[in-house]
PDB file of C-alpha atoms in Angstrom:
ATOM      1  CA  MET A   1     -23.895   3.459  -8.035  1.00 83.00           C
ATOM      2  CA  LYS A   2     -26.069   6.200  -7.683  1.00 85.00           C
ATOM      3  CA  LYS A   3     -25.734   8.768 -10.665  1.00 87.00           C
ATOM      4  CA  GLU A   4     -24.535  12.004  -8.838  1.00 88.00           C
ATOM      5  CA  THR A   5     -21.492   9.535  -7.408  1.00 92.00           C
ATOM      6  CA  LYS A   6     -20.685   8.214 -10.947  1.00 92.00           C
ATOM      7  CA  ALA A   7     -20.834  11.824 -12.077  1.00 94.00           C
ATOM      8  CA  ALA A   8     -18.328  12.831  -9.155  1.00 94.00           C
ATOM      9  CA  LEU A   9     -16.079  10.144 -10.318  1.00 96.00           C
ATOM     10  CA  GLU A  10     -16.464  10.506 -14.163  1.00 97.00           C
ATOM     11  CA  ASN A  11     -16.012  15.004 -13.512  1.00 97.00           C
ATOM     12  CA  LEU A  12     -12.474  13.782 -11.267  1.00 98.00           C
ATOM     13  CA  VAL A  13     -11.106  12.440 -14.693  1.00 98.00           C
ATOM     14  CA  LEU A  14     -11.952  14.919 -16.698  1.00 98.00           C
ATOM     15  CA  THR A  15     -10.493  17.589 -14.058  1.00 98.00           C
ATOM     16  CA  PHE A  16      -7.721  15.135 -14.588  1.00 98.00           C
ATOM     17  CA  GLN A  17      -7.530  15.249 -18.547  1.00 98.00           C
ATOM     18  CA  LYS A  18      -8.180  19.121 -18.463  1.00 98.00           C
ATOM     19  CA  ASN A  19      -5.170  19.778 -16.165  1.00 98.00           C
ATOM     20  CA  ALA A  20      -2.688  17.124 -17.556  1.00 98.00           C
ATOM     21  CA  ASP A  21       1.503  17.973 -17.830  1.00 98.00           C
ATOM     22  CA  ALA A  22       2.216  15.714 -21.005  1.00 98.00           C
ATOM     23  CA  TYR A  23       6.089  16.785 -20.034  1.00 98.00           C
ATOM     24  CA  GLN A  24       5.554  15.578 -16.419  1.00 98.00           C
ATOM     25  CA  ALA A  25       3.326  12.780 -17.458  1.00 98.00           C
ATOM     26  CA  GLU A  26       6.327  11.068 -19.299  1.00 98.00           C
ATOM     27  CA  ARG A  27       9.040  11.574 -16.634  1.00 97.00           C
ATOM     28  CA  MET A  28       6.463   9.967 -13.930  1.00 98.00           C
ATOM     29  CA  LYS A  29       5.810   6.905 -16.323  1.00 97.00           C
ATOM     30  CA  ALA A  30       9.795   6.236 -16.769  1.00 97.00           C
ATOM     31  CA  TYR A  31      10.009   6.290 -13.460  1.00 97.00           C
ATOM     32  CA  MET A  32       7.519   3.548 -13.122  1.00 96.00           C
ATOM     33  CA  ARG A  33       9.508   1.553 -15.505  1.00 96.00           C
ATOM     34  CA  ASN A  34       6.612   2.605 -18.216  1.00 97.00           C
ATOM     35  CA  MET A  35       4.396   0.565 -16.395  1.00 96.00           C
ATOM     36  CA  PHE A  36       1.489   2.159 -15.706  1.00 97.00           C
ATOM     37  CA  ASP A  37       0.405   6.026 -17.235  1.00 98.00           C
ATOM     38  CA  PHE A  38      -0.093   9.229 -15.870  1.00 98.00           C
ATOM     39  CA  TYR A  39      -1.491  12.855 -16.093  1.00 98.00           C
ATOM     40  CA  GLY A  40       1.981  14.251 -15.020  1.00 98.00           C
ATOM     41  CA  LEU A  41      -0.040  16.153 -11.932  1.00 98.00           C
ATOM     42  CA  GLN A  42       2.462  16.254  -9.086  1.00 96.00           C
ATOM     43  CA  LYS A  43       0.933  15.459  -5.270  1.00 96.00           C
ATOM     44  CA  ALA A  44       0.739  19.205  -4.737  1.00 97.00           C
ATOM     45  CA  LYS A  45      -1.939  19.434  -7.935  1.00 97.00           C
ATOM     46  CA  ARG A  46      -3.533  16.189  -7.396  1.00 98.00           C
ATOM     47  CA  ALA A  47      -4.585  17.166  -4.060  1.00 97.00           C
ATOM     48  CA  GLU A  48      -6.097  20.322  -5.246  1.00 98.00           C
ATOM     49  CA  LEU A  49      -7.841  19.001  -7.987  1.00 98.00           C
ATOM     50  CA  ALA A  50      -9.484  16.164  -6.185  1.00 98.00           C
ATOM     51  CA  THR A  51      -9.795  17.594  -2.705  1.00 97.00           C
ATOM     52  CA  PRO A  52     -13.278  18.928  -3.568  1.00 96.00           C
ATOM     53  CA  PHE A  53     -14.825  15.330  -5.620  1.00 95.00           C
ATOM     54  CA  LEU A  54     -13.186  13.902  -2.454  1.00 95.00           C
ATOM     55  CA  LYS A  55     -15.167  15.546  -0.268  1.00 94.00           C
ATOM     56  CA  GLU A  56     -18.101  14.785  -2.331  1.00 92.00           C
ATOM     57  CA  LEU A  57     -17.227  10.948  -2.676  1.00 93.00           C
ATOM     58  CA  VAL A  58     -16.560  10.920   1.425  1.00 93.00           C
ATOM     59  CA  ALA A  59     -20.158  12.421   2.092  1.00 88.00           C
ATOM     60  CA  SER A  60     -21.947  10.058   0.272  1.00 80.00           C
ATOM     61  CA  SER A  61     -21.726   7.864   3.267  1.00 62.00           C
ATOM     62  CA  GLU A  62     -24.461   5.034   2.003  1.00 65.00           C
ATOM     63  CA  GLU A  63     -22.740   4.705  -1.252  1.00 70.00           C
ATOM     64  CA  ASN A  64     -21.236   1.281  -1.493  1.00 88.00           C
ATOM     65  CA  ILE A  65     -17.355   2.035  -0.927  1.00 93.00           C
ATOM     66  CA  ASP A  66     -16.352  -0.958  -2.720  1.00 95.00           C
ATOM     67  CA  GLU A  67     -17.602   0.504  -6.284  1.00 95.00           C
ATOM     68  CA  ILE A  68     -16.032   4.712  -5.907  1.00 96.00           C
ATOM     69  CA  VAL A  69     -12.460   2.554  -5.050  1.00 97.00           C
ATOM     70  CA  LYS A  70     -12.749   0.078  -8.038  1.00 97.00           C
ATOM     71  CA  PHE A  71     -14.461   2.701 -10.274  1.00 97.00           C
ATOM     72  CA  LEU A  72     -10.454   4.657  -9.743  1.00 98.00           C
ATOM     73  CA  TRP A  73      -9.087   1.337  -9.390  1.00 98.00           C
ATOM     74  CA  GLN A  74      -9.394   0.764 -13.281  1.00 98.00           C
ATOM     75  CA  GLN A  75      -8.965   3.451 -14.780  1.00 98.00           C
ATOM     76  CA  PRO A  76      -5.501   3.851 -16.895  1.00 97.00           C
ATOM     77  CA  HIS A  77      -4.141   6.280 -14.843  1.00 98.00           C
ATOM     78  CA  ARG A  78      -1.604   6.439 -12.015  1.00 98.00           C
ATOM     79  CA  GLU A  79      -3.320   9.624 -10.295  1.00 98.00           C
ATOM     80  CA  CYS A  80      -6.811   7.940  -9.933  1.00 98.00           C
ATOM     81  CA  GLN A  81      -5.159   4.742  -7.673  1.00 98.00           C
ATOM     82  CA  TYR A  82      -3.702   7.247  -5.439  1.00 98.00           C
ATOM     83  CA  VAL A  83      -7.235   9.269  -5.286  1.00 98.00           C
ATOM     84  CA  ALA A  84      -8.704   5.857  -4.322  1.00 98.00           C
ATOM     85  CA  MET A  85      -5.793   5.447  -1.850  1.00 98.00           C
ATOM     86  CA  GLU A  86      -6.839   8.567  -0.067  1.00 97.00           C
ATOM     87  CA  TYR A  87     -10.437   8.156  -0.281  1.00 97.00           C
ATOM     88  CA  ILE A  88     -10.385   4.905   1.620  1.00 97.00           C
ATOM     89  CA  MET A  89      -7.676   6.208   4.176  1.00 97.00           C
ATOM     90  CA  LYS A  90     -10.662   9.047   4.682  1.00 96.00           C
ATOM     91  CA  VAL A  91     -13.844   6.818   4.991  1.00 96.00           C
ATOM     92  CA  HIS A  92     -11.774   4.468   7.344  1.00 96.00           C
ATOM     93  CA  LYS A  93     -14.291   4.420  10.121  1.00 94.00           C
ATOM     94  CA  LYS A  94     -16.282   2.498   7.721  1.00 94.00           C
ATOM     95  CA  TRP A  95     -14.511  -0.176   7.783  1.00 96.00           C
ATOM     96  CA  THR A  96     -15.535  -3.649   8.273  1.00 96.00           C
ATOM     97  CA  PRO A  97     -13.547  -7.282   8.198  1.00 98.00           C
ATOM     98  CA  GLU A  98     -15.068  -7.055   4.850  1.00 96.00           C
ATOM     99  CA  THR A  99     -12.845  -4.682   3.857  1.00 97.00           C
ATOM    100  CA  LEU A 100      -9.835  -6.691   3.756  1.00 98.00           C
ATOM    101  CA  LEU A 101     -11.051  -8.302   0.528  1.00 98.00           C
ATOM    102  CA  LEU A 102     -10.963  -4.706  -1.253  1.00 98.00           C
ATOM    103  CA  PHE A 103      -7.516  -4.573   0.084  1.00 98.00           C
ATOM    104  CA  GLU A 104      -6.808  -7.655  -0.996  1.00 98.00           C
ATOM    105  CA  TYR A 105      -8.312  -6.614  -4.319  1.00 98.00           C
ATOM    106  CA  MET A 106      -5.836  -3.092  -4.582  1.00 98.00           C
ATOM    107  CA  ILE A 107      -2.723  -5.292  -4.055  1.00 98.00           C
ATOM    108  CA  GLU A 108      -3.444  -7.937  -6.855  1.00 98.00           C
ATOM    109  CA  GLU A 109      -4.639  -5.376  -8.986  1.00 98.00           C
ATOM    110  CA  LYS A 110      -1.997  -2.882 -11.013  1.00 97.00           C
ATOM    111  CA  SER A 111       0.636  -4.056  -8.212  1.00 97.00           C
ATOM    112  CA  TRP A 112       3.909  -2.212  -7.511  1.00 98.00           C
ATOM    113  CA  TRP A 113       4.963  -0.671  -4.589  1.00 97.00           C
ATOM    114  CA  ASP A 114       3.890   2.929  -5.198  1.00 97.00           C
ATOM    115  CA  THR A 115       0.703   1.450  -4.906  1.00 98.00           C
ATOM    116  CA  VAL A 116       1.431  -1.906  -2.408  1.00 98.00           C
ATOM    117  CA  ASP A 117       2.936  -0.147   0.032  1.00 98.00           C
ATOM    118  CA  PHE A 118       0.516   2.487   1.114  1.00 98.00           C
ATOM    119  CA  VAL A 119      -1.816  -0.417   1.631  1.00 98.00           C
ATOM    120  CA  ALA A 120       0.293  -2.850   3.556  1.00 98.00           C
ATOM    121  CA  SER A 121       1.123  -0.263   5.590  1.00 98.00           C
ATOM    122  CA  SER A 122      -1.581   2.000   5.993  1.00 98.00           C
ATOM    123  CA  LEU A 123      -4.685   0.376   4.901  1.00 98.00           C
ATOM    124  CA  VAL A 124      -4.158  -3.056   6.197  1.00 98.00           C
ATOM    125  CA  GLY A 125      -1.807  -2.326   9.030  1.00 98.00           C
ATOM    126  CA  LYS A 126      -4.964  -0.214  10.238  1.00 98.00           C
ATOM    127  CA  LEU A 127      -7.778  -2.590   9.731  1.00 98.00           C
ATOM    128  CA  LEU A 128      -5.735  -5.571  11.341  1.00 98.00           C
ATOM    129  CA  GLN A 129      -4.992  -3.603  14.795  1.00 98.00           C
ATOM    130  CA  LYS A 130      -9.063  -2.902  14.315  1.00 97.00           C
ATOM    131  CA  TYR A 131      -9.465  -6.553  13.664  1.00 98.00           C
ATOM    132  CA  PRO A 132      -6.452  -8.584  15.588  1.00 98.00           C
ATOM    133  CA  LYS A 133      -8.068 -11.866  15.375  1.00 98.00           C
ATOM    134  CA  LEU A 134      -8.173 -11.372  11.370  1.00 98.00           C
ATOM    135  CA  VAL A 135      -4.033 -11.349  11.648  1.00 98.00           C
ATOM    136  CA  MET A 136      -2.800 -14.641  11.471  1.00 98.00           C
ATOM    137  CA  PRO A 137      -5.878 -16.273   8.929  1.00 98.00           C
ATOM    138  CA  SER A 138      -4.761 -13.175   6.808  1.00 98.00           C
ATOM    139  CA  VAL A 139      -0.869 -13.878   7.221  1.00 98.00           C
ATOM    140  CA  GLU A 140      -1.489 -17.522   6.392  1.00 98.00           C
ATOM    141  CA  LYS A 141      -3.352 -16.977   3.165  1.00 98.00           C
ATOM    142  CA  TRP A 142      -1.373 -14.624   1.858  1.00 98.00           C
ATOM    143  CA  ASP A 143       1.876 -16.482   2.419  1.00 98.00           C
ATOM    144  CA  ASN A 144      -0.076 -19.148   0.377  1.00 98.00           C
ATOM    145  CA  GLU A 145      -0.639 -16.673  -2.325  1.00 98.00           C
ATOM    146  CA  ASN A 146       1.662 -17.050  -5.416  1.00 97.00           C
ATOM    147  CA  LEU A 147       1.882 -13.351  -5.860  1.00 98.00           C
ATOM    148  CA  PHE A 148       4.986 -12.001  -3.888  1.00 98.00           C
ATOM    149  CA  TRP A 149       3.269  -8.583  -3.249  1.00 98.00           C
ATOM    150  CA  PHE A 150       1.108 -10.587  -0.532  1.00 98.00           C
ATOM    151  CA  HIS A 151       4.381 -11.526   0.755  1.00 98.00           C
ATOM    152  CA  ARG A 152       5.810  -8.432   1.110  1.00 98.00           C
ATOM    153  CA  THR A 153       2.592  -6.923   2.982  1.00 98.00           C
ATOM    154  CA  THR A 154       2.901  -9.789   5.580  1.00 98.00           C
ATOM    155  CA  LEU A 155       6.185  -8.271   6.641  1.00 98.00           C
ATOM    156  CA  ILE A 156       5.053  -4.646   6.191  1.00 98.00           C
ATOM    157  CA  PHE A 157       1.636  -4.668   7.194  1.00 98.00           C
ATOM    158  CA  GLN A 158       3.164  -3.947  11.004  1.00 98.00           C
ATOM    159  CA  LEU A 159       5.625  -1.232   9.901  1.00 98.00           C
ATOM    160  CA  LYS A 160       3.401   1.533  11.760  1.00 98.00           C
ATOM    161  CA  TYR A 161       2.994  -0.418  14.986  1.00 98.00           C
ATOM    162  CA  GLY A 162       5.710   0.654  16.492  1.00 97.00           C
ATOM    163  CA  ALA A 163       6.185  -0.451  20.357  1.00 96.00           C
ATOM    164  CA  LYS A 164       3.174  -2.800  19.984  1.00 97.00           C
ATOM    165  CA  THR A 165       4.486  -4.878  16.828  1.00 98.00           C
ATOM    166  CA  ASP A 166       4.517  -8.432  17.070  1.00 98.00           C
ATOM    167  CA  GLN A 167       7.989  -9.547  17.565  1.00 98.00           C
ATOM    168  CA  HIS A 168       7.349 -13.382  17.327  1.00 98.00           C
ATOM    169  CA  LEU A 169       5.098 -12.692  14.300  1.00 98.00           C
ATOM    170  CA  LEU A 170       7.397 -10.274  12.350  1.00 98.00           C
ATOM    171  CA  PHE A 171      10.690 -11.956  13.259  1.00 98.00           C
ATOM    172  CA  ALA A 172       9.371 -15.639  11.593  1.00 98.00           C
ATOM    173  CA  GLN A 173       7.866 -13.921   8.610  1.00 98.00           C
ATOM    174  CA  CYS A 174      11.401 -12.335   7.920  1.00 98.00           C
ATOM    175  CA  GLU A 175      13.033 -15.855   8.297  1.00 97.00           C
ATOM    176  CA  LYS A 176      10.291 -16.775   5.832  1.00 98.00           C
ATOM    177  CA  TYR A 177      11.439 -14.855   3.248  1.00 98.00           C
ATOM    178  CA  LEU A 178      15.095 -14.786   4.116  1.00 96.00           C
ATOM    179  CA  SER A 179      16.778 -16.426   0.931  1.00 95.00           C
ATOM    180  CA  SER A 180      14.159 -14.337  -1.389  1.00 97.00           C
ATOM    181  CA  LYS A 181      15.909 -13.722  -4.662  1.00 97.00           C
ATOM    182  CA  GLU A 182      13.070 -10.801  -5.023  1.00 98.00           C
ATOM    183  CA  PHE A 183      14.572  -7.718  -4.336  1.00 98.00           C
ATOM    184  CA  PHE A 184      11.533  -6.421  -3.075  1.00 98.00           C
ATOM    185  CA  MET A 185      11.172  -9.112  -0.939  1.00 98.00           C
ATOM    186  CA  GLN A 186      14.747  -8.456   0.387  1.00 98.00           C
ATOM    187  CA  LYS A 187      13.978  -4.884   0.299  1.00 98.00           C
ATOM    188  CA  ALA A 188      11.096  -5.441   2.645  1.00 98.00           C
ATOM    189  CA  VAL A 189      12.757  -7.736   5.098  1.00 98.00           C
ATOM    190  CA  GLY A 190      15.095  -4.957   5.784  1.00 98.00           C
ATOM    191  CA  TRP A 191      12.506  -2.583   5.934  1.00 98.00           C
ATOM    192  CA  ALA A 192      10.444  -4.209   8.460  1.00 98.00           C
ATOM    193  CA  LEU A 193      13.716  -4.741  10.822  1.00 98.00           C
ATOM    194  CA  ARG A 194      15.078  -1.805  10.705  1.00 98.00           C
ATOM    195  CA  GLN A 195      11.393   0.023  11.524  1.00 98.00           C
ATOM    196  CA  TYR A 196      11.389  -2.505  14.806  1.00 98.00           C
ATOM    197  CA  SER A 197      14.644  -1.356  15.500  1.00 98.00           C
ATOM    198  CA  LYS A 198      13.956   1.883  16.657  1.00 97.00           C
ATOM    199  CA  PHE A 199      12.175   0.245  19.170  1.00 97.00           C
ATOM    200  CA  ASN A 200      13.490  -2.847  20.097  1.00 98.00           C
ATOM    201  CA  PRO A 201      17.486  -2.312  18.801  1.00 98.00           C
ATOM    202  CA  GLU A 202      18.684  -5.116  20.857  1.00 98.00           C
ATOM    203  CA  ALA A 203      15.962  -7.883  19.729  1.00 98.00           C
ATOM    204  CA  VAL A 204      16.983  -7.098  15.879  1.00 98.00           C
ATOM    205  CA  ARG A 205      20.573  -7.269  16.617  1.00 97.00           C
ATOM    206  CA  ARG A 206      20.636 -10.384  17.538  1.00 97.00           C
ATOM    207  CA  PHE A 207      18.486 -11.820  14.963  1.00 98.00           C
ATOM    208  CA  VAL A 208      20.031  -9.995  12.095  1.00 97.00           C
ATOM    209  CA  TYR A 209      23.992 -11.231  13.567  1.00 95.00           C
ATOM    210  CA  ALA A 210      22.676 -14.780  13.897  1.00 96.00           C
ATOM    211  CA  ARG A 211      21.322 -15.309  10.085  1.00 95.00           C
ATOM    212  CA  GLN A 212      22.474 -15.131   6.925  1.00 95.00           C
ATOM    213  CA  LEU A 213      20.886 -11.747   5.404  1.00 97.00           C
ATOM    214  CA  SER A 214      20.814 -10.865   1.704  1.00 97.00           C
ATOM    215  CA  THR A 215      22.709  -7.834   1.263  1.00 97.00           C
ATOM    216  CA  VAL A 216      19.614  -5.802   0.721  1.00 98.00           C
ATOM    217  CA  SER A 217      17.881  -7.086   3.732  1.00 98.00           C
ATOM    218  CA  LEU A 218      20.887  -6.373   6.019  1.00 97.00           C
ATOM    219  CA  ARG A 219      21.876  -2.202   4.486  1.00 97.00           C
ATOM    220  CA  GLU A 220      18.049  -1.571   5.200  1.00 97.00           C
ATOM    221  CA  ALA A 221      18.571  -3.820   8.630  1.00 97.00           C
ATOM    222  CA  LYS A 222      21.094  -2.041  10.207  1.00 96.00           C
ATOM    223  CA  LYS A 223      20.867   1.181   9.125  1.00 95.00           C
ATOM    224  CA  TYR A 224      20.358   2.189  12.686  1.00 95.00           C
ATOM    225  CA  LEU A 225      21.820  -0.547  14.547  1.00 91.00           C
TER     226      LEU A 225
END
C-alpha cells in the first residue's frame, strides 16, 4: 500500500475518533447486541466526515482494493466497516471474478446482519450478475460452508434482481433451508420470497402454500400476497 493511501486511511480513523459521540456509541453498540464498538457517528455525520477520504481512495486507481478494504475491516469500530462497503461499491468498475474472494472475507469476518446483508445483496449480487458463470459454483461452495451467513447469502444475493431472478435457484435454496432453526435463516427465506412476490406473486403463493414454512418465514413471505 502506498504511504499516501495508508495516511488517508489513518487520517480517516483519526477524524472519526475526534468526532466520536460517547452517548450515541453506547446506544449503537447496544442495538448491535454489544458485538461491536462504535464511534457513535450517525449515518449523515459519518458520510460528511468520510466523503473527502473516499474521494481520495477512489481516485487512487492503481491501489490494491483488497488492502484498503481489509485495513478498514480490521478496525475495531463498526463505522469503519461501513466505509469499507461504501468504498468497494464506488470502485465496482474495477471488480473482477477474484473480487468475490474479498466479498467472502467480508461475509466471514465480523459477521452480522448489517454487513452481511449489504455484501450479499449489493456486492455479491451485482458481481454475480456481471459474471453469471460464477453463480452455481459459488452457491454450491457456500452451501457447504459451516457459517450460516454464507447460507443466508445464497438466499438473498438475488434480492435486487427483480423479474430477472432465477426462480428455480431461489426456490431450490429456500427449500434447502426451510427447516433451519436459525432466526436469520428463517428471516432470509421469507425475505427472499417476499421480494420475488412483487414480480411473480402466483409462483410464490404456490410455493408457500405447498410447504411447511416457519412462522417467521411465512409471515415475511406473505406480506405482499
